[in-house]
Rosetta silent file (secondary structure, phi, psi, omega in degrees, C-alpha in Angstrom):
SEQUENCE: MRSAYEEEVLSPALQVMTKANPSLLSSGKFYLAILPTGLVVGCGGWSPEQPGKETVEQRLGHVRHFAVHPDWTRRGIGRSVFTVCVRAACAAGLMTFECNSSLNAEKFYRALGFVRIREIDIELKPSLMLRGVLMRRNIYEDLVS
SCORE:     score description
SCORE:     0.000 S_00000001
   1 L     0.000  -14.711 -170.246   -5.246    1.867   -1.870 S_00000001
   2 L   -76.413    7.412  179.713   -5.989    1.325    1.634 S_00000001
   3 L   -82.832  -17.475 -177.907   -9.316    2.875    1.151 S_00000001
   4 L  -141.950   26.245 -173.905  -10.230   -0.369   -0.628 S_00000001
   5 L  -130.366  140.837  164.155   -7.809   -2.914    0.455 S_00000001
   6 L   -86.849  131.093  167.413   -7.124   -4.791    4.010 S_00000001
   7 H   -42.599  -34.931  160.404   -3.646   -4.384    4.944 S_00000001
   8 H   -68.723   31.756  147.911   -2.894   -8.221    5.010 S_00000001
   9 H  -105.819  -87.655 -152.616   -3.814   -7.842    1.125 S_00000001
  10 H   -31.523  -77.360  164.961   -2.692   -4.268    0.525 S_00000001
  11 H   -12.786  -65.532 -166.909    1.139   -5.282    1.819 S_00000001
  12 H   -98.190    3.747  173.764    2.250   -7.857    0.356 S_00000001
  13 H   -64.940  -43.684 -150.242    0.541   -6.750   -3.123 S_00000001
  14 H   -82.679  -56.364 -166.804    2.132   -3.613   -3.288 S_00000001
  15 H   -11.953  -49.884  175.974    5.518   -5.405   -2.858 S_00000001
  16 H   -68.934  -66.068  163.561    4.847   -6.895   -6.278 S_00000001
  17 H     1.325  -82.212  168.580    3.248   -4.153   -7.439 S_00000001
  18 L   -80.582   25.511  165.767    5.656   -1.565   -7.249 S_00000001
  19 L  -107.909  168.488 -174.834    8.440   -3.339   -8.985 S_00000001
  20 L   -59.274  109.473  177.063    9.779   -2.431  -12.467 S_00000001
  21 L   -81.242  118.666  161.939    8.327   -4.987  -15.178 S_00000001
  22 H   -64.847  -21.548  176.646   11.380   -4.543  -17.611 S_00000001
  23 H   -65.670  -45.826 -144.873    9.759   -5.697  -20.952 S_00000001
  24 H   -88.380   -5.557 -176.791    7.264   -3.646  -20.606 S_00000001
  25 H   -77.557  -36.606 -137.178    9.591   -0.581  -19.525 S_00000001
  26 L  -132.851   -3.677 -176.587   12.127   -1.178  -22.684 S_00000001
  27 L   -86.315  -14.172  167.434    9.055   -1.912  -25.102 S_00000001
  28 L    81.024   39.846  171.707    8.606    1.998  -26.084 S_00000001
  29 L  -149.484   19.014 -178.058    4.758    1.578  -25.162 S_00000001
  30 E  -129.762  144.843 -173.343    5.243    2.894  -21.554 S_00000001
  31 L  -128.229  121.345 -171.172    4.978    6.533  -21.156 S_00000001
  32 L   -80.422  144.130  159.663    6.428    9.158  -18.222 S_00000001
  33 E  -120.277  130.513 -163.613    4.611   12.370  -17.500 S_00000001
  34 E  -143.337  134.172  177.150    7.448   14.615  -16.290 S_00000001
  35 L   -60.913  172.045 -162.275    7.813   18.223  -14.766 S_00000001
  36 L   -93.333  -44.057  171.828    9.953   20.753  -16.478 S_00000001
  37 L   -41.611  -29.965  175.711   11.790   20.341  -13.073 S_00000001
  38 L   118.090  -31.389 -175.285   12.779   16.475  -13.715 S_00000001
  39 L   -60.883  120.346 -177.747    9.840   15.315  -11.285 S_00000001
  40 E  -114.277  116.052 -175.153    7.880   12.410  -12.958 S_00000001
  41 E   -97.526   -1.581 -169.630    4.383   12.946  -11.778 S_00000001
  42 E  -163.162  141.344  168.865    2.607   10.396  -13.720 S_00000001
  43 E  -130.503  162.498  146.257    3.143    6.811  -15.727 S_00000001
  44 L  -164.111 -168.279  172.816    1.514    4.378  -17.843 S_00000001
  45 E  -176.374  173.826  157.598    1.571    1.973  -20.768 S_00000001
  46 E  -160.971  179.307 -154.380   -0.080   -0.617  -22.630 S_00000001
  47 E  -152.886  140.748 -151.215    0.457   -3.699  -24.357 S_00000001
  48 L   -99.300  -25.438  168.829   -0.895   -5.991  -26.984 S_00000001
  49 E   -61.479  142.671  175.028   -0.123   -8.829  -24.535 S_00000001
  50 L   -79.091  151.062 -172.973   -2.180   -9.721  -21.682 S_00000001
  51 L   -76.355  121.771  162.554   -0.641   -9.173  -18.418 S_00000001
  52 L    96.907    6.910 -177.230    1.403  -11.340  -17.032 S_00000001
  53 L  -141.204  150.794  150.201    0.663  -13.822  -19.916 S_00000001
  54 L   -24.040  -77.990 -178.289    1.874  -14.244  -23.667 S_00000001
  55 L   -26.318  115.127 -178.190   -1.071  -14.127  -25.097 S_00000001
  56 E   -86.578  137.828  159.659   -2.549  -11.892  -27.972 S_00000001
  57 L  -150.510  146.166 -177.461   -5.568  -11.042  -29.790 S_00000001
  58 L   -65.793  141.098 -178.693   -5.816   -9.227  -32.479 S_00000001
  59 L    80.476    4.049 -150.659   -7.131   -5.612  -32.355 S_00000001
  60 E  -118.978   94.535 -179.801   -7.049   -5.934  -28.495 S_00000001
  61 E   -83.377  167.155  178.607   -4.497   -3.827  -26.227 S_00000001
  62 E  -142.842  119.876  165.210   -4.183   -3.969  -22.293 S_00000001
  63 E   -44.200  140.331  179.714   -3.811   -0.998  -20.130 S_00000001
  64 L  -154.080  130.327  164.330   -0.571   -1.340  -17.679 S_00000001
  65 L    52.178   53.537 -173.788    0.739   -0.068  -14.598 S_00000001
  66 L   -96.060  145.828  169.398   -0.797    3.484  -14.924 S_00000001
  67 E  -172.084  171.399 -159.454   -0.499    6.125  -11.345 S_00000001
  68 L  -137.918  135.892  179.715   -0.182    9.432  -10.978 S_00000001
  69 L   -68.312  164.014 -169.305    1.999   10.760   -7.805 S_00000001
  70 H   -58.034  -38.779 -167.016   -0.246   11.750   -4.806 S_00000001
  71 H  -100.382   24.411  172.234   -0.034   15.258   -4.729 S_00000001
  72 H  -128.868  -12.779  179.514   -0.714   15.591   -8.492 S_00000001
  73 L   -44.113  164.976  135.906   -3.629   13.558   -8.668 S_00000001
  74 L    88.711   31.054 -176.149   -7.189   15.105  -10.141 S_00000001
  75 L  -122.310    8.145  165.353   -4.892   17.225  -12.526 S_00000001
  76 L    81.833   12.357 -173.786   -5.763   15.447  -15.920 S_00000001
  77 H   -66.500  -41.152 -174.410   -1.875   14.178  -15.785 S_00000001
  78 H   -55.634  -49.491 -176.250   -3.526   10.343  -15.662 S_00000001
  79 H   -61.986  -44.792 -167.773   -5.955   11.225  -18.688 S_00000001
  80 H   -87.217    2.929  158.329   -2.865   13.119  -20.962 S_00000001
  81 H  -101.505  -20.745 -163.904   -0.701    9.767  -20.658 S_00000001
  82 H   -77.475  -15.473  176.532   -3.635    7.498  -21.273 S_00000001
  83 H   -83.590  -22.954  152.425   -4.386    9.603  -24.405 S_00000001
  84 H   -70.134    5.775  163.164   -0.733    9.268  -25.501 S_00000001
  85 H  -102.742  -14.922 -176.320   -1.487    5.308  -25.371 S_00000001
  86 H   -81.896  -77.086 -160.363   -5.028    5.782  -27.241 S_00000001
  87 H   -90.652    4.685  137.172   -3.023    7.111  -30.462 S_00000001
  88 H   -99.228  -10.787  172.023   -0.404    4.712  -30.248 S_00000001
  89 H   -89.720  -39.724  179.747   -2.085    1.929  -29.936 S_00000001
  90 L   -75.843    0.276  160.751   -4.729    2.645  -32.520 S_00000001
  91 L   -68.487  -45.811 -162.379   -1.536    3.532  -35.095 S_00000001
  92 L   -87.345   36.890  178.801   -0.476   -0.261  -34.235 S_00000001
  93 L    66.969    1.247 -168.519   -4.181   -1.161  -35.071 S_00000001
  94 L   -78.001  147.071  158.471   -5.374   -1.740  -31.936 S_00000001
  95 L  -108.000  -28.703 -177.923   -9.424   -1.064  -31.436 S_00000001
  96 E  -136.148  146.377 -168.768  -10.044   -1.988  -27.831 S_00000001
  97 E  -136.065  125.007 -170.244   -8.542   -1.786  -24.608 S_00000001
  98 E  -114.505  179.590 -167.579   -8.778   -3.705  -21.467 S_00000001
  99 E  -152.812  109.631  175.631   -7.707   -3.178  -18.322 S_00000001
 100 E   -69.399  132.884 -164.501   -7.489   -5.009  -14.941 S_00000001
 101 L  -126.440  116.550  157.194   -8.181   -2.544  -12.703 S_00000001
 102 L   -18.309  160.750 -179.014   -7.674   -2.137   -8.524 S_00000001
 103 L   -79.538  -36.336 -167.751  -10.824   -1.879   -6.862 S_00000001
 104 L   -70.789  -11.762 -160.185   -9.484    2.127   -5.847 S_00000001
 105 L  -105.711   -6.209  179.337   -8.657    2.666   -9.510 S_00000001
 106 H   -29.575  -67.034 -157.808  -12.165    1.798  -10.826 S_00000001
 107 H   -39.519  -54.674 -151.950  -13.484    5.259  -10.509 S_00000001
 108 H   -77.540  -57.176 -162.959  -10.651    7.096  -12.849 S_00000001
 109 H   -24.468  -55.419 -177.002  -10.634    3.873  -15.030 S_00000001
 110 H   -57.367  -58.093  174.835  -14.431    4.935  -15.470 S_00000001
 111 H   -40.120  -47.382  172.599  -13.976    8.880  -16.013 S_00000001
 112 L   -76.649   16.283 -175.509  -11.876    7.482  -18.949 S_00000001
 113 L   116.346  -44.156  179.515  -14.287    5.929  -20.690 S_00000001
 114 L   -46.369  136.939 -157.630  -14.143    2.469  -19.674 S_00000001
 115 E  -109.766  174.918 -169.410  -16.850    0.107  -18.849 S_00000001
 116 E   -96.847  160.551  116.459  -16.861   -2.843  -15.627 S_00000001
 117 E   -50.742  -89.168 -160.883  -16.965   -6.276  -17.212 S_00000001
 118 E  -161.708  161.626  168.500  -17.150   -8.317  -14.416 S_00000001
 119 L   -79.070  142.201  175.418  -15.079   -8.545  -10.836 S_00000001
 120 L  -128.961  135.792  169.021  -11.954  -10.474  -11.101 S_00000001
 121 E   -75.324  106.753 -166.667   -9.095  -11.908   -8.987 S_00000001
 122 E   -96.023  122.589 -165.241   -5.857  -10.482  -10.394 S_00000001
 123 E  -105.752  149.443 -142.771   -3.066  -12.917   -9.541 S_00000001
 124 E  -115.639  -37.880 -161.521    0.024  -10.644   -8.890 S_00000001
 125 E  -160.238  168.181  162.698    2.359  -14.237   -7.972 S_00000001
 126 L   -71.147  128.104  164.107    1.184  -17.578   -7.142 S_00000001
 127 L    87.170    1.145  156.489   -0.752  -17.897   -3.991 S_00000001
 128 E  -104.648   78.279 -139.998   -1.252  -13.937   -4.467 S_00000001
 129 E  -138.192  145.739 -173.730   -4.412  -12.695   -5.693 S_00000001
 130 E  -144.109  139.197  178.441   -5.837   -9.161   -5.308 S_00000001
 131 E   -79.469  162.425 -175.066   -9.497   -8.428   -6.332 S_00000001
 132 L  -155.310 -154.706 -175.211  -10.302   -6.255   -9.252 S_00000001
 133 L  -156.009   96.469  173.791  -12.370   -5.219  -11.897 S_00000001
 134 E   -71.962  125.514  179.679  -11.893   -6.407  -15.941 S_00000001
 135 E  -135.100  148.318 -150.783  -13.065   -3.187  -17.523 S_00000001
 136 E  -150.680  128.145  168.985  -13.115   -2.562  -21.495 S_00000001
 137 L  -134.805 -161.094 -154.401  -13.362    0.431  -23.839 S_00000001
 138 L  -133.986  129.720  140.434  -13.590    1.335  -27.535 S_00000001
 139 L   -87.372  -40.474  177.995  -10.520    2.925  -28.796 S_00000001
 140 H   -46.701  -29.763 -174.402  -11.072    3.072  -32.216 S_00000001
 141 H   -55.661  -31.779 -165.438  -14.200    5.742  -31.794 S_00000001
 142 H   -65.265  -66.117  162.027  -11.104    7.950  -30.681 S_00000001
 143 H   -18.614  -43.331 -173.243   -9.384    7.771  -34.053 S_00000001
 144 H   -94.109  -25.169 -168.893  -12.093    8.152  -35.805 S_00000001
 145 L  -115.033    0.000    0.000  -13.416   11.580  -34.404 S_00000001
């Protein structure tokens, strides 16, 4: 993330972003990509709730906490996890995914078919904001194709 953010912003942001989210981890909507050796090389999930809020919009889901081990990028790990998320979300009746993307992850989400809506400030905790991008993608088309 150093390519997109200054160290004085990134350091406190990573302290918040790398903490486990127990409700997401136990939701059944968070997935791991694990090698036969047991090494976790990727993760990601989705939720019907807007990140940091309890707000739920009918047929709208939110992509959450995607990451790929640095040694395993550009090998389809993130896309594979995303495909699992799309199938599960469609089965739950969702039609659209939104994503609060970091600036450096925008290219990844665009490759998955997301469209940039606008730049946003993502509140990681009170008085700690991270510049990001709100992105959106229709997932219903994946269900019917």
